[in-house]
Short mmCIF file of C-alpha atoms in Angstrom, two decimals:
data_model
loop_
_atom_site.label_atom_id
_atom_site.label_comp_id
_atom_site.label_asym_id
_atom_site.label_seq_id
_atom_site.Cartn_x
_atom_site.Cartn_y
_atom_site.Cartn_z
CA MET A 1 -38.77 -1.83 -43.78
CA ILE A 2 -38.47 0.80 -41.06
CA ILE A 3 -36.08 3.65 -41.55
CA MET A 4 -35.11 5.55 -38.47
CA VAL A 5 -33.70 9.01 -38.74
CA PHE A 6 -32.06 10.64 -35.80
CA PHE A 7 -31.94 14.37 -35.66
CA SER A 8 -29.35 16.16 -33.66
CA GLY A 9 -30.65 19.29 -31.96
CA ALA A 10 -27.31 21.02 -32.39
CA PHE A 11 -27.27 23.90 -34.83
CA ALA A 12 -24.38 26.04 -35.95
CA MET A 13 -24.19 29.12 -33.78
CA GLN A 14 -24.95 32.44 -35.43
CA PRO A 15 -23.66 35.93 -34.53
CA ASN A 16 -26.98 37.03 -33.04
CA ASP A 17 -27.55 33.83 -31.05
CA THR A 18 -27.64 34.19 -27.29
CA ILE A 19 -24.34 32.99 -25.89
CA ASN A 20 -24.51 29.69 -24.05
CA PRO A 21 -21.68 29.76 -21.50
CA LYS A 22 -21.52 25.96 -21.51
CA SER A 23 -20.67 25.88 -25.22
CA PHE A 24 -19.02 29.19 -26.04
CA ASN A 25 -17.99 29.33 -29.71
CA THR A 26 -14.54 30.92 -29.60
CA THR A 27 -14.00 30.60 -33.36
CA LEU A 28 -17.22 32.48 -34.11
CA PHE A 29 -16.28 35.28 -31.71
CA GLU A 30 -12.75 35.56 -33.14
CA LYS A 31 -14.14 35.81 -36.68
CA LEU A 32 -16.69 38.43 -35.63
CA ILE A 33 -14.26 40.74 -33.86
CA PHE A 34 -11.77 40.38 -36.73
CA SER A 35 -14.52 41.31 -39.19
CA LYS A 36 -15.58 44.30 -37.08
CA VAL A 37 -12.01 45.60 -36.89
CA ASN A 38 -11.81 45.33 -40.70
CA GLU A 39 -15.13 47.16 -41.10
CA TYR A 40 -13.77 49.92 -38.87
CA ARG A 41 -10.60 50.13 -40.96
CA SER A 42 -12.67 50.31 -44.17
CA GLU A 43 -14.83 53.09 -42.69
CA ASN A 44 -11.58 55.01 -42.14
CA GLY A 45 -10.28 54.49 -45.69
CA LEU A 46 -7.79 51.75 -44.84
CA LYS A 47 -7.19 48.34 -46.42
CA ARG A 48 -8.64 45.32 -44.70
CA LEU A 49 -6.24 43.16 -42.73
CA ARG A 50 -5.55 39.61 -43.88
CA GLN A 51 -5.69 36.81 -41.34
CA ASP A 52 -2.34 35.12 -40.82
CA SER A 53 -1.75 31.73 -39.16
CA GLY A 54 1.76 32.66 -37.99
CA ILE A 55 0.47 35.82 -36.32
CA TYR A 56 -2.33 33.72 -34.79
CA LYS A 57 0.33 31.69 -32.94
CA VAL A 58 1.69 34.91 -31.45
CA ALA A 59 -1.78 36.07 -30.37
CA LYS A 60 -2.73 32.63 -29.04
CA ASP A 61 0.45 32.41 -26.98
CA GLN A 62 -0.40 35.68 -25.24
CA THR A 63 -4.03 34.69 -24.75
CA ASP A 64 -2.97 31.35 -23.23
CA PHE A 65 -0.63 33.23 -20.89
CA LEU A 66 -3.43 35.61 -19.86
CA LYS A 67 -5.74 32.66 -19.22
CA LYS A 68 -3.17 30.86 -17.09
CA GLU A 69 -2.08 33.92 -15.09
CA LYS A 70 -5.59 35.44 -14.80
CA GLN A 71 -4.27 38.92 -15.52
CA LEU A 72 -4.32 41.39 -18.40
CA THR A 73 -0.79 42.39 -19.42
CA HIS A 74 1.24 42.76 -22.60
CA ASN A 75 4.32 41.19 -21.01
CA GLN A 76 5.28 37.70 -19.90
CA PRO A 77 8.02 36.76 -17.41
CA SER A 78 9.63 34.31 -19.84
CA ALA A 79 12.75 35.85 -21.43
CA GLY A 80 12.03 34.40 -24.88
CA LYS A 81 8.42 35.63 -24.85
CA ALA A 82 8.59 38.68 -22.58
CA THR A 83 7.39 41.20 -25.17
CA LEU A 84 5.38 41.16 -28.36
CA GLN A 85 8.63 41.55 -30.29
CA ASN A 86 10.09 38.50 -28.50
CA ARG A 87 6.98 36.45 -29.32
CA MET A 88 7.08 37.56 -32.96
CA GLU A 89 10.68 36.39 -33.24
CA TYR A 90 9.95 33.19 -31.29
CA TYR A 91 7.20 32.05 -33.68
CA LEU A 92 8.28 33.61 -36.97
CA GLU A 93 11.59 33.85 -38.78
CA LEU A 94 11.70 37.55 -39.58
CA ASN A 95 14.09 39.93 -41.25
CA GLY A 96 12.06 43.02 -40.54
CA TYR A 97 8.62 43.80 -39.28
CA ALA A 98 6.36 46.23 -37.46
CA ALA A 99 3.84 44.92 -34.94
CA GLY A 100 1.24 46.04 -32.41
CA GLU A 101 -0.95 44.25 -29.90
CA ASN A 102 -4.39 44.96 -28.46
CA LEU A 103 -5.75 43.22 -25.37
CA ALA A 104 -9.25 43.45 -23.94
CA ARG A 105 -11.46 41.78 -21.39
CA THR A 106 -15.18 42.22 -21.06
CA PHE A 107 -18.05 40.52 -19.28
CA ILE A 108 -20.83 38.69 -21.05
CA LEU A 109 -24.25 37.65 -19.82
CA LYS A 110 -24.08 40.00 -16.84
CA PRO A 111 -24.27 43.77 -16.40
CA ALA A 112 -21.09 45.66 -17.18
CA TYR A 113 -20.14 49.14 -18.30
CA ASN A 114 -19.62 49.01 -22.06
CA TYR A 115 -19.07 51.60 -24.78
CA ASP A 116 -21.63 52.03 -27.53
CA ARG A 117 -20.72 53.10 -31.09
CA SER A 118 -20.80 56.78 -30.19
CA GLY A 119 -18.33 56.26 -27.33
CA LYS A 120 -20.92 56.62 -24.57
CA LYS A 121 -20.34 54.28 -21.62
CA SER A 122 -23.36 52.76 -19.92
CA ALA A 123 -24.46 49.62 -18.12
CA SER A 124 -25.45 46.94 -20.58
CA ILE A 125 -25.36 43.19 -21.05
CA ALA A 126 -23.54 41.47 -23.91
CA SER A 127 -25.75 38.46 -24.50
CA THR A 128 -24.95 37.67 -28.16
CA TYR A 129 -21.68 37.15 -30.00
CA THR A 130 -22.34 40.30 -32.02
CA GLU A 131 -22.84 42.40 -28.89
CA ALA A 132 -19.69 41.01 -27.27
CA ALA A 133 -17.64 41.78 -30.40
CA GLU A 134 -19.11 45.30 -30.69
CA TYR A 135 -18.40 46.12 -27.04
CA MET A 136 -14.81 44.92 -27.36
CA LEU A 137 -14.26 46.90 -30.58
CA ASN A 138 -15.81 50.01 -29.00
CA ALA A 139 -13.53 49.70 -25.94
CA TRP A 140 -10.48 49.54 -28.24
CA LYS A 141 -11.74 52.59 -30.12
CA GLN A 142 -11.90 54.59 -26.86
CA SER A 143 -8.22 53.95 -26.08
CA SER A 144 -5.90 56.10 -28.17
CA PHE A 145 -3.17 53.42 -28.18
CA HIS A 146 -5.51 50.57 -29.15
CA ASN A 147 -7.31 52.71 -31.70
CA MET A 148 -3.96 53.68 -33.25
CA ASN A 149 -3.12 49.97 -33.67
CA MET A 150 -6.42 49.31 -35.44
CA LEU A 151 -5.95 52.29 -37.75
CA ARG A 152 -2.24 52.06 -38.51
CA ASP A 153 -2.08 51.94 -42.30
CA GLN A 154 1.22 50.04 -42.42
CA TYR A 155 -0.33 46.92 -40.86
CA GLU A 156 -1.34 44.31 -43.42
CA ILE A 157 -1.91 41.09 -41.48
CA SER A 158 -3.47 40.25 -38.16
CA ALA A 159 -4.98 37.55 -35.99
CA ILE A 160 -7.19 37.41 -32.91
CA ALA A 161 -7.14 34.73 -30.22
CA ALA A 162 -9.77 34.74 -27.48
CA TYR A 163 -10.92 32.72 -24.53
CA PHE A 164 -14.08 32.65 -22.44
CA ASN A 165 -13.98 31.94 -18.70
CA PRO A 166 -17.33 30.44 -17.68
CA LYS A 167 -16.51 30.82 -13.96
CA ASP A 168 -16.75 34.61 -14.06
CA ASN A 169 -18.22 35.17 -17.56
CA THR A 170 -15.19 37.10 -18.79
CA LEU A 171 -14.17 37.16 -22.41
CA THR A 172 -10.54 38.02 -23.14
CA ALA A 173 -8.94 38.64 -26.53
CA THR A 174 -5.53 39.40 -27.98
CA GLN A 175 -5.20 40.94 -31.43
CA VAL A 176 -1.78 41.16 -33.04
CA PHE A 177 -1.25 43.44 -36.03
CA ALA A 178 1.81 43.27 -38.27
CA ARG A 179 3.63 44.20 -41.42
CA ILE A 180 6.35 41.74 -42.31
CA ASP A 181 9.12 42.83 -44.63
CA ASP A 182 10.37 40.32 -47.16
#
């Protein structure tokens, strides 16, 4: 009897794997940047954010809009989704809430000016998922508005939706932060 075993060469992607633009792992990147934001909050004495599927819908809607329109903006032309507040109310039945939104776009696998942990900006290449997540977090930290969203103690839940454009090697992400009152 002959037993044939076929081995698939596909392995689960790891944070320090070199990014393959033909098979970008969006879920891995979203988990990494979410984790890095939580580490940053912990370093600053704040509670970690919980991931929320309802908030993910809000973030994903904005990310899909950004992908379609090829621009980076917090607003949409649609009346029911024009602002973050409109999108929150569109996807979630809410009595009261507080919310914030961070957007970012960076390049991967090609030279770009990125911030390191100390806030110094220099030409570098994000070639791994970890590097891409660190550069995006560091960019948010350098913006007072985005940094304030990450460090607002009233926020309890969050979600990140991202997309990779293999045509120009851009990586775009939307993070929505919220506190929902019962």
